[in-house]
PDB file of C-alpha atoms and ligand atoms in Angstrom:
ATOM      1  CA  MET R   1       0.027  -0.276  -0.009  1.00  0.00           C
ATOM      2  CA  THR R   2       1.506   3.233  -0.718  1.00  0.00           C
ATOM      3  CA  GLU R   3       0.180   6.948   0.513  1.00  0.00           C
ATOM      4  CA  ASP R   4      -1.638   7.416  -3.648  1.00  0.00           C
ATOM      5  CA  ASP R   5      -3.972   4.010  -2.852  1.00  0.00           C
ATOM      6  CA  ASP R   6      -5.503   6.902  -1.153  1.00  0.00           C
ATOM      7  CA  THR R   7      -6.620   9.140  -3.473  1.00  0.00           C
ATOM      8  CA  PRO R   8      -9.743   7.994  -5.633  1.00  0.00           C
ATOM      9  CA  VAL R   9      -9.580   7.705  -9.692  1.00  0.00           C
ATOM     10  CA  SER R  10     -12.085   9.531 -10.588  1.00  0.00           C
ATOM     11  CA  GLY R  11     -13.145  12.123  -7.518  1.00  0.00           C
ATOM     12  CA  VAL R  12     -13.078  15.609  -8.076  1.00  0.00           C
ATOM     13  CA  HIS R  13     -10.993  15.973  -5.416  1.00  0.00           C
ATOM     14  CA  ALA R  14      -8.351  14.319  -7.564  1.00  0.00           C
ATOM     15  CA  PRO R  15      -5.343  16.549  -8.533  1.00  0.00           C
ATOM     16  CA  PRO R  16      -5.084  16.941 -11.923  1.00  0.00           C
ATOM     17  CA  THR R  17      -2.678  15.324 -14.403  1.00  0.00           C
ATOM     18  CA  LYS R  18      -1.626  15.917 -17.672  1.00  0.00           C
ATOM     19  CA  LEU R  19      -3.459  13.123 -18.595  1.00  0.00           C
ATOM     20  CA  THR R  20      -6.666  13.783 -17.305  1.00  0.00           C
ATOM     21  CA  THR R  21      -6.553  17.866 -18.499  1.00  0.00           C
ATOM     22  CA  THR R  22      -5.819  16.751 -21.672  1.00  0.00           C
ATOM     23  CA  LYS R  23      -8.341  14.050 -22.177  1.00  0.00           C
ATOM     24  CA  GLN R  24     -10.945  17.244 -20.987  1.00  0.00           C
ATOM     25  CA  ARG R  25      -9.674  19.571 -23.435  1.00  0.00           C
ATOM     26  CA  TRP R  26     -10.373  16.650 -26.432  1.00  0.00           C
ATOM     27  CA  ALA R  27     -13.720  15.871 -24.540  1.00  0.00           C
ATOM     28  CA  GLN R  28     -14.290  19.980 -25.742  1.00  0.00           C
ATOM     29  CA  GLU R  29     -12.662  19.613 -29.019  1.00  0.00           C
ATOM     30  CA  HIS R  30     -15.007  16.493 -30.242  1.00  0.00           C
ATOM     31  CA  LYS R  31     -10.700  15.433 -31.031  1.00  0.00           C
ATOM     32  CA  PHE R  32     -11.189  11.867 -32.668  1.00  0.00           C
ATOM     33  CA  LEU R  33     -15.118  12.332 -34.068  1.00  0.00           C
ATOM     34  CA  THR R  34     -14.890  12.590 -37.816  1.00  0.00           C
ATOM     35  CA  GLY R  35     -17.973  13.578 -40.616  1.00  0.00           C
ATOM     36  CA  ARG R  36     -21.133  15.464 -39.023  1.00  0.00           C
ATOM     37  CA  ILE R  37     -20.971  14.195 -35.048  1.00  0.00           C
ATOM     38  CA  ALA R  38     -17.977  16.699 -35.382  1.00  0.00           C
ATOM     39  CA  ARG R  39     -20.383  19.456 -34.795  1.00  0.00           C
ATOM     40  CA  PRO R  40     -20.679  20.477 -31.926  1.00  0.00           C
ATOM     41  CA  GLU R  41     -24.179  20.314 -30.167  1.00  0.00           C
ATOM     42  CA  ALA R  42     -24.986  23.902 -30.799  1.00  0.00           C
ATOM     43  CA  GLU R  43     -24.070  23.326 -34.787  1.00  0.00           C
ATOM     44  CA  ARG R  44     -26.238  20.786 -35.546  1.00  0.00           C
ATOM     45  CA  LEU R  45     -29.026  21.823 -33.633  1.00  0.00           C
ATOM     46  CA  PRO R  46     -30.389  25.009 -34.941  1.00  0.00           C
ATOM     47  CA  PRO R  47     -30.532  27.711 -32.876  1.00  0.00           C
ATOM     48  CA  SER R  48     -33.982  27.718 -30.545  1.00  0.00           C
ATOM     49  CA  GLN R  49     -34.530  23.961 -31.439  1.00  0.00           C
ATOM     50  CA  HIS R  50     -35.337  21.260 -29.125  1.00  0.00           C
ATOM     51  CA  LEU R  51     -34.948  17.123 -29.931  1.00  0.00           C
ATOM     52  CA  VAL R  52     -37.804  15.404 -29.109  1.00  0.00           C
ATOM     53  CA  LYS R  53     -37.691  11.590 -30.490  1.00  0.00           C
ATOM     54  CA  ASP R  54     -41.172  11.178 -31.504  1.00  0.00           C
ATOM     55  CA  TRP R  55     -42.134  12.365 -34.580  1.00  0.00           C
ATOM     56  CA  PRO R  56     -44.532  14.540 -34.545  1.00  0.00           C
ATOM     57  CA  VAL R  57     -47.954  14.720 -37.439  1.00  0.00           C
ATOM     58  CA  LEU R  58     -48.028  18.651 -39.336  1.00  0.00           C
ATOM     59  CA  ASP R  59     -50.531  19.330 -42.091  1.00  0.00           C
ATOM     60  CA  LEU R  60     -53.948  20.792 -43.010  1.00  0.00           C
ATOM     61  CA  GLY R  61     -55.987  18.631 -41.704  1.00  0.00           C
ATOM     62  CA  ILE R  62     -56.090  16.836 -44.889  1.00  0.00           C
ATOM     63  CA  GLN R  63     -54.641  13.073 -44.946  1.00  0.00           C
ATOM     64  CA  PRO R  64     -55.025  12.535 -48.836  1.00  0.00           C
ATOM     65  CA  HIS R  65     -55.842   7.827 -49.351  1.00  0.00           C
ATOM     66  CA  LEU R  66     -53.313   7.241 -52.281  1.00  0.00           C
ATOM     67  CA  PRO R  67     -53.385   3.213 -53.109  1.00  0.00           C
ATOM     68  CA  PRO R  68     -50.624   3.210 -56.176  1.00  0.00           C
ATOM     69  CA  PHE R  69     -53.063   3.300 -58.755  1.00  0.00           C
ATOM     70  CA  ARG R  70     -54.643   6.839 -57.522  1.00  0.00           C
ATOM     71  CA  TRP R  71     -50.657   8.381 -57.526  1.00  0.00           C
ATOM     72  CA  SER R  72     -48.663   9.610 -60.170  1.00  0.00           C
ATOM     73  CA  LEU R  73     -45.673  12.011 -59.894  1.00  0.00           C
ATOM     74  CA  ASP R  74     -45.585  15.006 -62.989  1.00  0.00           C
ATOM     75  CA  VAL R  75     -42.522  17.359 -63.351  1.00  0.00           C
ATOM     76  CA  ASP R  76     -43.429  19.758 -65.661  1.00  0.00           C
ATOM     77  CA  GLY R  77     -42.018  23.655 -66.410  1.00  0.00           C
ATOM     78  CA  LEU R  78     -38.978  24.369 -66.978  1.00  0.00           C
ATOM     79  CA  VAL R  79     -37.064  21.330 -67.982  1.00  0.00           C
ATOM     80  CA  ASP R  80     -36.604  19.680 -71.384  1.00  0.00           C
ATOM     81  CA  LYS R  81     -37.846  16.334 -70.411  1.00  0.00           C
ATOM     82  CA  PRO R  82     -41.575  16.428 -68.704  1.00  0.00           C
ATOM     83  CA  MET R  83     -41.918  13.417 -67.300  1.00  0.00           C
ATOM     84  CA  HIS R  84     -45.019  11.294 -65.098  1.00  0.00           C
ATOM     85  CA  TRP R  85     -43.964   8.401 -63.227  1.00  0.00           C
ATOM     86  CA  THR R  86     -46.606   5.787 -61.917  1.00  0.00           C
ATOM     87  CA  TRP R  87     -45.921   4.422 -59.286  1.00  0.00           C
ATOM     88  CA  ASP R  88     -44.598   0.723 -60.665  1.00  0.00           C
ATOM     89  CA  ALA R  89     -42.217   3.604 -63.338  1.00  0.00           C
ATOM     90  CA  PHE R  90     -41.651   5.138 -60.186  1.00  0.00           C
ATOM     91  CA  SER R  91     -40.118   2.374 -58.273  1.00  0.00           C
ATOM     92  CA  ALA R  92     -37.437   1.227 -60.991  1.00  0.00           C
ATOM     93  CA  LEU R  93     -35.833   4.641 -60.284  1.00  0.00           C
ATOM     94  CA  PRO R  94     -32.091   4.066 -58.740  1.00  0.00           C
ATOM     95  CA  GLN R  95     -32.206   3.854 -55.490  1.00  0.00           C
ATOM     96  CA  THR R  96     -30.375   6.133 -52.461  1.00  0.00           C
ATOM     97  CA  ARG R  97     -30.256   5.821 -48.718  1.00  0.00           C
ATOM     98  CA  GLU R  98     -30.082   9.244 -46.431  1.00  0.00           C
ATOM     99  CA  VAL R  99     -29.802   9.738 -42.767  1.00  0.00           C
ATOM    100  CA  THR R 100     -30.615  13.416 -42.526  1.00  0.00           C
ATOM    101  CA  ASP R 101     -32.137  15.649 -39.222  1.00  0.00           C
ATOM    102  CA  ILE R 102     -35.667  16.999 -39.123  1.00  0.00           C
ATOM    103  CA  HIS R 103     -35.698  21.024 -37.896  1.00  0.00           C
ATOM    104  CA  CYS R 104     -39.473  22.155 -37.965  1.00  0.00           C
ATOM    105  CA  VAL R 105     -40.168  25.666 -37.406  1.00  0.00           C
ATOM    106  CA  THR R 106     -42.619  25.112 -34.245  1.00  0.00           C
ATOM    107  CA  THR R 107     -39.119  24.251 -32.343  1.00  0.00           C
ATOM    108  CA  TRP R 108     -38.473  20.328 -32.555  1.00  0.00           C
ATOM    109  CA  SER R 109     -35.699  18.579 -34.379  1.00  0.00           C
ATOM    110  CA  ARG R 110     -35.187  15.371 -35.269  1.00  0.00           C
ATOM    111  CA  TYR R 111     -31.662  13.418 -34.857  1.00  0.00           C
ATOM    112  CA  ASP R 112     -31.406  11.080 -37.661  1.00  0.00           C
ATOM    113  CA  ASN R 113     -33.908   9.874 -39.759  1.00  0.00           C
ATOM    114  CA  ARG R 114     -32.801   6.956 -42.279  1.00  0.00           C
ATOM    115  CA  TRP R 115     -34.803   7.303 -45.259  1.00  0.00           C
ATOM    116  CA  ASP R 116     -35.271   5.602 -48.438  1.00  0.00           C
ATOM    117  CA  GLY R 117     -36.268   6.974 -52.095  1.00  0.00           C
ATOM    118  CA  VAL R 118     -34.485   8.848 -54.609  1.00  0.00           C
ATOM    119  CA  SER R 119     -32.270  11.373 -54.689  1.00  0.00           C
ATOM    120  CA  THR R 120     -33.071  14.752 -56.906  1.00  0.00           C
ATOM    121  CA  ARG R 121     -29.641  14.895 -58.367  1.00  0.00           C
ATOM    122  CA  ASP R 122     -31.097  11.660 -60.128  1.00  0.00           C
ATOM    123  CA  LEU R 123     -34.558  13.149 -60.591  1.00  0.00           C
ATOM    124  CA  LEU R 124     -32.469  16.178 -62.320  1.00  0.00           C
ATOM    125  CA  ALA R 125     -30.242  14.653 -64.117  1.00  0.00           C
ATOM    126  CA  ILE R 126     -33.579  12.753 -65.902  1.00  0.00           C
ATOM    127  CA  VAL R 127     -35.738  15.631 -66.572  1.00  0.00           C
ATOM    128  CA  GLU R 128     -32.661  18.341 -67.500  1.00  0.00           C
ATOM    129  CA  PRO R 129     -34.129  21.673 -66.090  1.00  0.00           C
ATOM    130  CA  ARG R 130     -33.697  25.008 -68.289  1.00  0.00           C
ATOM    131  CA  GLU R 131     -30.964  27.256 -67.466  1.00  0.00           C
ATOM    132  CA  ASP R 132     -33.862  29.548 -66.852  1.00  0.00           C
ATOM    133  CA  ALA R 133     -35.705  27.617 -64.025  1.00  0.00           C
ATOM    134  CA  HIS R 134     -34.376  29.131 -61.057  1.00  0.00           C
ATOM    135  CA  PHE R 135     -37.257  28.059 -58.500  1.00  0.00           C
ATOM    136  CA  VAL R 136     -38.617  24.970 -57.368  1.00  0.00           C
ATOM    137  CA  VAL R 137     -42.458  25.000 -57.114  1.00  0.00           C
ATOM    138  CA  LEU R 138     -44.282  21.639 -54.955  1.00  0.00           C
ATOM    139  CA  HIS R 139     -47.397  20.590 -55.109  1.00  0.00           C
ATOM    140  CA  SER R 140     -49.671  18.432 -53.154  1.00  0.00           C
ATOM    141  CA  PHE R 141     -52.022  15.956 -53.312  1.00  0.00           C
ATOM    142  CA  ASP R 142     -53.988  17.888 -50.568  1.00  0.00           C
ATOM    143  CA  GLY R 143     -53.525  21.433 -52.577  1.00  0.00           C
ATOM    144  CA  TYR R 144     -50.693  22.021 -49.788  1.00  0.00           C
ATOM    145  CA  THR R 145     -47.867  23.294 -52.368  1.00  0.00           C
ATOM    146  CA  THR R 146     -44.323  24.850 -51.379  1.00  0.00           C
ATOM    147  CA  ASN R 147     -41.686  26.550 -52.839  1.00  0.00           C
ATOM    148  CA  LEU R 148     -37.663  26.788 -52.881  1.00  0.00           C
ATOM    149  CA  PRO R 149     -34.606  27.869 -54.425  1.00  0.00           C
ATOM    150  CA  LEU R 150     -33.476  25.117 -57.440  1.00  0.00           C
ATOM    151  CA  MET R 151     -30.248  25.313 -55.472  1.00  0.00           C
ATOM    152  CA  ASP R 152     -32.085  23.570 -52.224  1.00  0.00           C
ATOM    153  CA  PHE R 153     -33.523  21.161 -54.420  1.00  0.00           C
ATOM    154  CA  ALA R 154     -30.881  19.923 -55.575  1.00  0.00           C
ATOM    155  CA  ALA R 155     -28.822  19.085 -52.570  1.00  0.00           C
ATOM    156  CA  PRO R 156     -26.803  16.342 -52.298  1.00  0.00           C
ATOM    157  CA  ASP R 157     -29.344  14.921 -49.253  1.00  0.00           C
ATOM    158  CA  ALA R 158     -32.406  16.238 -50.817  1.00  0.00           C
ATOM    159  CA  ILE R 159     -34.369  13.015 -51.380  1.00  0.00           C
ATOM    160  CA  LEU R 160     -38.066  11.806 -52.494  1.00  0.00           C
ATOM    161  CA  ALA R 161     -38.652   9.499 -49.404  1.00  0.00           C
ATOM    162  CA  HIS R 162     -41.190   6.482 -49.702  1.00  0.00           C
ATOM    163  CA  SER R 163     -39.732   4.899 -46.629  1.00  0.00           C
ATOM    164  CA  TRP R 164     -38.928   6.088 -43.584  1.00  0.00           C
ATOM    165  CA  GLU R 165     -36.644   3.706 -40.926  1.00  0.00           C
ATOM    166  CA  GLY R 166     -36.608   0.822 -43.664  1.00  0.00           C
ATOM    167  CA  ALA R 167     -40.710   0.634 -43.563  1.00  0.00           C
ATOM    168  CA  PRO R 168     -42.741   3.341 -46.226  1.00  0.00           C
ATOM    169  CA  LEU R 169     -43.757   6.256 -45.015  1.00  0.00           C
ATOM    170  CA  THR R 170     -47.206   6.105 -43.672  1.00  0.00           C
ATOM    171  CA  ARG R 171     -49.726   8.326 -44.663  1.00  0.00           C
ATOM    172  CA  GLU R 172     -50.352  10.720 -42.039  1.00  0.00           C
ATOM    173  CA  HIS R 173     -46.006  11.232 -43.165  1.00  0.00           C
ATOM    174  CA  GLY R 174     -47.440  11.866 -46.395  1.00  0.00           C
ATOM    175  CA  GLY R 175     -47.057   8.337 -47.725  1.00  0.00           C
ATOM    176  CA  PRO R 176     -46.131   7.094 -50.740  1.00  0.00           C
ATOM    177  CA  LEU R 177     -44.062   9.612 -51.242  1.00  0.00           C
ATOM    178  CA  ARG R 178     -42.339  13.158 -49.973  1.00  0.00           C
ATOM    179  CA  LEU R 179     -39.957  15.498 -50.510  1.00  0.00           C
ATOM    180  CA  VAL R 180     -36.977  15.847 -47.463  1.00  0.00           C
ATOM    181  CA  VAL R 181     -34.168  18.673 -47.310  1.00  0.00           C
ATOM    182  CA  PRO R 182     -32.459  18.428 -44.361  1.00  0.00           C
ATOM    183  CA  HIS R 183     -30.951  21.907 -44.908  1.00  0.00           C
ATOM    184  CA  LEU R 184     -34.247  23.632 -45.040  1.00  0.00           C
ATOM    185  CA  TYR R 185     -37.485  24.132 -42.583  1.00  0.00           C
ATOM    186  CA  PHE R 186     -39.629  20.891 -42.718  1.00  0.00           C
ATOM    187  CA  TRP R 187     -42.315  22.821 -44.526  1.00  0.00           C
ATOM    188  CA  LYS R 188     -40.756  23.065 -47.538  1.00  0.00           C
ATOM    189  CA  SER R 189     -40.140  18.763 -47.365  1.00  0.00           C
ATOM    190  CA  ALA R 190     -43.682  18.318 -49.686  1.00  0.00           C
ATOM    191  CA  LYS R 191     -45.815  15.023 -48.080  1.00  0.00           C
ATOM    192  CA  TRP R 192     -47.857  13.147 -50.525  1.00  0.00           C
ATOM    193  CA  LEU R 193     -46.521  14.921 -53.488  1.00  0.00           C
ATOM    194  CA  LYS R 194     -47.758  15.007 -56.766  1.00  0.00           C
ATOM    195  CA  ARG R 195     -46.321  17.527 -59.193  1.00  0.00           C
ATOM    196  CA  ILE R 196     -42.805  19.220 -59.267  1.00  0.00           C
ATOM    197  CA  GLN R 197     -42.843  22.259 -61.604  1.00  0.00           C
ATOM    198  CA  PHE R 198     -40.088  24.326 -61.898  1.00  0.00           C
ATOM    199  CA  VAL R 199     -40.127  27.839 -62.500  1.00  0.00           C
ATOM    200  CA  ALA R 200     -37.727  30.816 -63.712  1.00  0.00           C
ATOM    201  CA  SER R 201     -38.723  33.259 -60.740  1.00  0.00           C
ATOM    202  CA  ASP R 202     -39.958  32.988 -57.095  1.00  0.00           C
ATOM    203  CA  GLU R 203     -44.069  31.683 -56.434  1.00  0.00           C
ATOM    204  CA  LEU R 204     -44.716  31.162 -53.154  1.00  0.00           C
ATOM    205  CA  GLY R 205     -46.359  28.511 -51.536  1.00  0.00           C
ATOM    206  CA  PHE R 206     -49.096  27.561 -48.946  1.00  0.00           C
ATOM    207  CA  TRP R 207     -47.125  28.303 -45.754  1.00  0.00           C
ATOM    208  CA  GLU R 208     -45.540  31.779 -48.058  1.00  0.00           C
ATOM    209  CA  VAL R 209     -48.009  33.233 -48.119  1.00  0.00           C
ATOM    210  CA  ARG R 210     -49.218  33.178 -45.251  1.00  0.00           C
ATOM    211  CA  GLY R 211     -46.454  35.398 -43.421  1.00  0.00           C
ATOM    212  CA  TYR R 212     -43.255  31.816 -43.579  1.00  0.00           C
ATOM    213  CA  HIS R 213     -39.840  32.486 -46.035  1.00  0.00           C
ATOM    214  CA  GLU R 214     -39.533  32.223 -49.003  1.00  0.00           C
ATOM    215  CA  ARG R 215     -36.300  30.181 -48.503  1.00  0.00           C
ATOM    216  CA  GLY R 216     -36.260  28.518 -44.521  1.00  0.00           C
ATOM    217  CA  ASP R 217     -32.465  28.699 -43.411  1.00  0.00           C
ATOM    218  CA  PRO R 218     -32.612  27.206 -39.887  1.00  0.00           C
ATOM    219  CA  TRP R 219     -29.332  27.992 -39.349  1.00  0.00           C
ATOM    220  CA  LYS R 220     -30.234  31.658 -39.559  1.00  0.00           C
ATOM    221  CA  GLU R 221     -33.405  30.932 -38.109  1.00  0.00           C
ATOM    222  CA  GLU R 222     -35.173  32.382 -41.830  1.00  0.00           C
ATOM    223  CA  ARG R 223     -38.764  31.974 -40.073  1.00  0.00           C
ATOM    224  CA  TYR R 224     -40.939  34.384 -40.833  1.00  0.00           C
ATOM    225  CA  SER R 225     -40.879  37.128 -44.317  1.00  0.00           C
ATOM    226  CA  GLY R 226     -38.177  39.689 -43.550  1.00  0.00           C
ATOM    227  CA  ASP R 227     -36.128  36.962 -41.105  1.00  0.00           C
TER     228      ASP R 227
HETATM  229  N1  MTE J 301     -48.528  18.273 -48.494  1.00  0.00           N
HETATM  230  C1  MTE J 301     -48.087  18.527 -47.355  1.00  0.00           C
HETATM  231  N2  MTE J 301     -47.050  18.641 -47.543  1.00  0.00           N
HETATM  232  C2  MTE J 301     -46.501  19.374 -45.684  1.00  0.00           C
HETATM  233  C3  MTE J 301     -47.617  20.178 -45.359  1.00  0.00           C
HETATM  234  C4  MTE J 301     -48.478  19.528 -45.725  1.00  0.00           C
HETATM  235  O1  MTE J 301     -50.031  20.233 -44.510  1.00  0.00           O
HETATM  236  N3  MTE J 301     -49.318  19.187 -46.649  1.00  0.00           N
HETATM  237  N4  MTE J 301     -46.823  20.477 -43.653  1.00  0.00           N
HETATM  238  C5  MTE J 301     -45.376  20.636 -43.704  1.00  0.00           C
HETATM  239  C6  MTE J 301     -45.015  21.484 -42.886  1.00  0.00           C
HETATM  240  S1  MTE J 301     -45.425  22.665 -41.664  1.00  0.00           S
HETATM  241  C7  MTE J 301     -44.172  20.554 -41.843  1.00  0.00           C
HETATM  242  S2  MTE J 301     -43.527  20.912 -40.037  1.00  0.00           S
HETATM  243  C8  MTE J 301     -43.921  19.225 -42.436  1.00  0.00           C
HETATM  244  C9  MTE J 301     -44.785  17.746 -40.917  1.00  0.00           C
HETATM  245  O2  MTE J 301     -43.631  17.014 -41.433  1.00  0.00           O
HETATM  246  P1  MTE J 301     -44.769  15.485 -40.775  1.00  0.00           P
HETATM  247  O3  MTE J 301     -46.124  15.196 -40.339  1.00  0.00           O
HETATM  248  O4  MTE J 301     -44.048  14.460 -41.419  1.00  0.00           O
HETATM  249  O5  MTE J 301     -43.792  15.246 -39.411  1.00  0.00           O
HETATM  250  O6  MTE J 301     -44.320  18.734 -43.750  1.00  0.00           O
HETATM  251  C10 MTE J 301     -44.654  19.744 -44.590  1.00  0.00           C
HETATM  252  N5  MTE J 301     -45.175  19.093 -45.465  1.00  0.00           N
HETATM  253 MO1   MO J 302     -44.121  23.039 -40.103  1.00  0.00          MO
END
C-alpha cells in the first residue's frame, strides 16, 4: 500500500494530471470524431430548436388516401424532358439512402432519420432543367404547395422519400412519397407529392403567402418573411 491508494481516481479532489487535463480538452474539442458528428451540438441543433424523440405530425387536416393506382408524379415547367411517373415506373428508379435531421419551424428537431427513395439529383439528371429554371414549386395531393430555390432542391442529401426507417412512409407522414430537404425547415418538405414544377422566378407556396420565409434556413432562423 502506498499513500496514493487513498486518492480516489475519479474524485473531484484528485489533482489534475497532464493526462486528465488533455483528455478533458479532447472531450471539449470532440477530438478524434470524424464527419458530421464532430460538429459541436450547438451547430447541429439550429438556434431556438429543441430535440424530440417521437415524430410529430403536422398538416392542414387532410391526409389523402393514395393507393398506387391513384398516385402519379408529374415533373414539368422549365425542363427539357417533362415526366409523368406511375408508381411502378417511379419505383424502378435508382435508389438512394440518406440519414438526416429534421428541423420544424415550430421548434422541434429530430435527429438521424433514415430515408430511402430517389435522390433529387438523379431526378434532375432525368428531367434536365433548362438554364432559366431557378425555383421549384412542389404541389401535393392535399392542395398544399411550397417553393424553394433549385439550388436547395438539388442539395446532395435531398431525397424523394418513400420509406422511413426501412418501412414505407405512413399516410400521416406523407406516404407514398414526400420530399425531404434536410437543410431547410421541414415545411419545405412536401408530403403526398403530386407535381414538381420548375419556374424562372419565385412563386410563394401555402405557408410562404401566410408570412413564412421564402427560403427557410434553420441556422439563419429564416422563419418568417423578412427575417
Ligand atoms: N402536403 C403537405 N406537405 C406538408 C405539410 C402539409 O400540410 N401538407 N406540412 C408541412 C409542415 S408545416 C411540416 S412541419 C412537415 C411535417 O411533416 P410530418 O407530419 O411528417 O412531421 O410537413 C410539411 N409538408
Ligand atoms: Mo411545420
